[in-house]
Amino acid sequence: MKLFFSTDEVAQQLEIPVTTVDFYVRTFRMNILKVGKNRKFSHSDIEKLQKIVDLIHKEGFTIDGAKEKLKTKEVKESVNEEVVSRLKEIRKTLEYIKVGLEK
């Protein structure tokens, strides 16, 4: 399985022109690994670009609207991670209490 992809491969996979990939990388300030003059996209980079393409091309968002939507999703995801973490702590505590009651 490939770890990194070229700009051409990403453009082909997302079915958008190479110039559009470059534009989105600059506009959304994506930190893409560079080897010489060439960018190397990871799977997570491609996922983020796919979200951008979906928002703009399929859902009809403007560039600014897509930026705002991505920001709110990132905030929501971090809140979800905190909730999941707290729930895991509660579960461990309950399991500890359960073991204590069984003895």
PDB file of C-alpha atoms in Angstrom:
ATOM      1  CA  MET A   1       0.000   0.000   0.000  1.00  0.00           C
ATOM      2  CA  LYS A   2       1.314   3.392  -1.000  1.00  0.00           C
ATOM      3  CA  LEU A   3       2.062   5.943   1.740  1.00  0.00           C
ATOM      4  CA  PHE A   4       2.398   9.085  -0.365  1.00  0.00           C
ATOM      5  CA  PHE A   5       0.867  10.305  -3.598  1.00  0.00           C
ATOM      6  CA  SER A   6       1.900  12.918  -6.152  1.00  0.00           C
ATOM      7  CA  THR A   7      -0.213  15.940  -7.056  1.00  0.00           C
ATOM      8  CA  ASP A   8      -1.131  14.286 -10.370  1.00  0.00           C
ATOM      9  CA  GLU A   9      -2.319  11.129  -8.609  1.00  0.00           C
ATOM     10  CA  VAL A  10      -4.375  13.134  -6.116  1.00  0.00           C
ATOM     11  CA  ALA A  11      -5.956  15.210  -8.880  1.00  0.00           C
ATOM     12  CA  GLN A  12      -6.842  12.067 -10.786  1.00  0.00           C
ATOM     13  CA  GLN A  13      -8.286  10.397  -7.683  1.00  0.00           C
ATOM     14  CA  LEU A  14     -10.401  13.446  -6.763  1.00  0.00           C
ATOM     15  CA  GLU A  15     -11.342  14.051 -10.412  1.00  0.00           C
ATOM     16  CA  ILE A  16     -10.243  17.694 -10.360  1.00  0.00           C
ATOM     17  CA  PRO A  17      -7.490  19.527 -12.268  1.00  0.00           C
ATOM     18  CA  VAL A  18      -3.959  19.699 -10.837  1.00  0.00           C
ATOM     19  CA  THR A  19      -4.263  23.490 -10.705  1.00  0.00           C
ATOM     20  CA  THR A  20      -7.340  23.134  -8.474  1.00  0.00           C
ATOM     21  CA  VAL A  21      -5.432  20.845  -6.104  1.00  0.00           C
ATOM     22  CA  ASP A  22      -2.638  23.437  -5.902  1.00  0.00           C
ATOM     23  CA  PHE A  23      -5.188  26.213  -5.354  1.00  0.00           C
ATOM     24  CA  TYR A  24      -6.905  24.355  -2.499  1.00  0.00           C
ATOM     25  CA  VAL A  25      -3.565  23.519  -0.865  1.00  0.00           C
ATOM     26  CA  ARG A  26      -2.607  27.211  -0.870  1.00  0.00           C
ATOM     27  CA  THR A  27      -6.047  28.565   0.017  1.00  0.00           C
ATOM     28  CA  PHE A  28      -6.689  26.175   2.900  1.00  0.00           C
ATOM     29  CA  ARG A  29      -3.048  26.419   4.048  1.00  0.00           C
ATOM     30  CA  MET A  30      -2.489  22.689   4.055  1.00  0.00           C
ATOM     31  CA  ASN A  31       0.913  21.611   5.272  1.00  0.00           C
ATOM     32  CA  ILE A  32       1.933  19.078   2.618  1.00  0.00           C
ATOM     33  CA  LEU A  33       5.274  17.261   2.678  1.00  0.00           C
ATOM     34  CA  LYS A  34       7.595  18.502  -0.062  1.00  0.00           C
ATOM     35  CA  VAL A  35      10.384  16.501  -1.652  1.00  0.00           C
ATOM     36  CA  GLY A  36      12.326  18.929  -3.792  1.00  0.00           C
ATOM     37  CA  LYS A  37       9.692  20.831  -5.753  1.00  0.00           C
ATOM     38  CA  ASN A  38       7.152  18.009  -5.593  1.00  0.00           C
ATOM     39  CA  ARG A  39       4.420  17.614  -2.999  1.00  0.00           C
ATOM     40  CA  LYS A  40       3.784  14.246  -1.401  1.00  0.00           C
ATOM     41  CA  PHE A  41       0.220  13.783  -0.135  1.00  0.00           C
ATOM     42  CA  SER A  42      -0.569  11.359   2.698  1.00  0.00           C
ATOM     43  CA  HIS A  43      -3.886   9.562   3.083  1.00  0.00           C
ATOM     44  CA  SER A  44      -5.058  12.134   5.663  1.00  0.00           C
ATOM     45  CA  ASP A  45      -4.124  14.979   3.281  1.00  0.00           C
ATOM     46  CA  ILE A  46      -6.255  13.368   0.579  1.00  0.00           C
ATOM     47  CA  GLU A  47      -9.152  12.922   3.019  1.00  0.00           C
ATOM     48  CA  LYS A  48      -9.027  16.619   3.902  1.00  0.00           C
ATOM     49  CA  LEU A  49      -8.902  17.572   0.228  1.00  0.00           C
ATOM     50  CA  GLN A  50     -11.855  15.250  -0.437  1.00  0.00           C
ATOM     51  CA  LYS A  51     -13.852  17.091   2.250  1.00  0.00           C
ATOM     52  CA  ILE A  52     -12.964  20.411   0.631  1.00  0.00           C
ATOM     53  CA  VAL A  53     -13.942  19.158  -2.841  1.00  0.00           C
ATOM     54  CA  ASP A  54     -17.240  17.778  -1.495  1.00  0.00           C
ATOM     55  CA  LEU A  55     -18.090  21.033   0.270  1.00  0.00           C
ATOM     56  CA  ILE A  56     -17.301  23.227  -2.722  1.00  0.00           C
ATOM     57  CA  HIS A  57     -18.239  21.091  -5.719  1.00  0.00           C
ATOM     58  CA  LYS A  58     -21.073  18.941  -4.372  1.00  0.00           C
ATOM     59  CA  GLU A  59     -22.643  21.000  -1.585  1.00  0.00           C
ATOM     60  CA  GLY A  60     -22.127  24.399  -3.240  1.00  0.00           C
ATOM     61  CA  PHE A  61     -20.161  26.129  -0.476  1.00  0.00           C
ATOM     62  CA  THR A  62     -17.995  29.144  -1.243  1.00  0.00           C
ATOM     63  CA  ILE A  63     -14.306  29.064  -0.294  1.00  0.00           C
ATOM     64  CA  ASP A  64     -15.004  31.084   2.864  1.00  0.00           C
ATOM     65  CA  GLY A  65     -18.037  28.940   3.666  1.00  0.00           C
ATOM     66  CA  ALA A  66     -15.982  25.761   3.296  1.00  0.00           C
ATOM     67  CA  LYS A  67     -13.263  27.185   5.562  1.00  0.00           C
ATOM     68  CA  GLU A  68     -15.862  28.004   8.221  1.00  0.00           C
ATOM     69  CA  LYS A  69     -17.507  24.582   7.923  1.00  0.00           C
ATOM     70  CA  LEU A  70     -14.152  22.827   8.312  1.00  0.00           C
ATOM     71  CA  LYS A  71     -13.379  24.934  11.406  1.00  0.00           C
ATOM     72  CA  THR A  72     -16.678  24.003  13.052  1.00  0.00           C
ATOM     73  CA  LYS A  73     -16.130  20.333  12.220  1.00  0.00           C
ATOM     74  CA  GLU A  74     -12.659  20.449  13.813  1.00  0.00           C
ATOM     75  CA  VAL A  75     -14.089  22.051  16.973  1.00  0.00           C
ATOM     76  CA  LYS A  76     -16.905  19.504  17.066  1.00  0.00           C
ATOM     77  CA  GLU A  77     -14.450  16.608  16.619  1.00  0.00           C
ATOM     78  CA  SER A  78     -12.247  17.836  19.476  1.00  0.00           C
ATOM     79  CA  VAL A  79     -15.310  18.133  21.745  1.00  0.00           C
ATOM     80  CA  ASN A  80     -16.338  14.600  20.748  1.00  0.00           C
ATOM     81  CA  GLU A  81     -12.846  13.308  21.562  1.00  0.00           C
ATOM     82  CA  GLU A  82     -13.061  14.890  25.018  1.00  0.00           C
ATOM     83  CA  VAL A  83     -16.462  13.304  25.655  1.00  0.00           C
ATOM     84  CA  VAL A  84     -15.241   9.886  24.534  1.00  0.00           C
ATOM     85  CA  SER A  85     -12.166  10.204  26.749  1.00  0.00           C
ATOM     86  CA  ARG A  86     -14.283  11.141  29.768  1.00  0.00           C
ATOM     87  CA  LEU A  87     -16.701   8.268  29.101  1.00  0.00           C
ATOM     88  CA  LYS A  88     -13.770   5.826  28.964  1.00  0.00           C
ATOM     89  CA  GLU A  89     -12.598   7.083  32.361  1.00  0.00           C
ATOM     90  CA  ILE A  90     -16.108   6.614  33.787  1.00  0.00           C
ATOM     91  CA  ARG A  91     -16.248   3.097  32.354  1.00  0.00           C
ATOM     92  CA  LYS A  92     -12.937   2.177  34.000  1.00  0.00           C
ATOM     93  CA  THR A  93     -14.213   3.517  37.308  1.00  0.00           C
ATOM     94  CA  LEU A  94     -17.445   1.541  37.019  1.00  0.00           C
ATOM     95  CA  GLU A  95     -15.541  -1.640  36.138  1.00  0.00           C
ATOM     96  CA  TYR A  96     -13.336  -1.107  39.200  1.00  0.00           C
ATOM     97  CA  ILE A  97     -16.415  -0.678  41.403  1.00  0.00           C
ATOM     98  CA  LYS A  98     -17.997  -3.782  39.877  1.00  0.00           C
ATOM     99  CA  VAL A  99     -14.921  -5.882  40.661  1.00  0.00           C
ATOM    100  CA  GLY A 100     -14.974  -4.544  44.233  1.00  0.00           C
ATOM    101  CA  LEU A 101     -18.629  -5.471  44.684  1.00  0.00           C
ATOM    102  CA  GLU A 102     -18.099  -8.996  43.357  1.00  0.00           C
ATOM    103  CA  LYS A 103     -15.462  -9.797  46.000  1.00  0.00           C
TER     104      LYS A 103
END
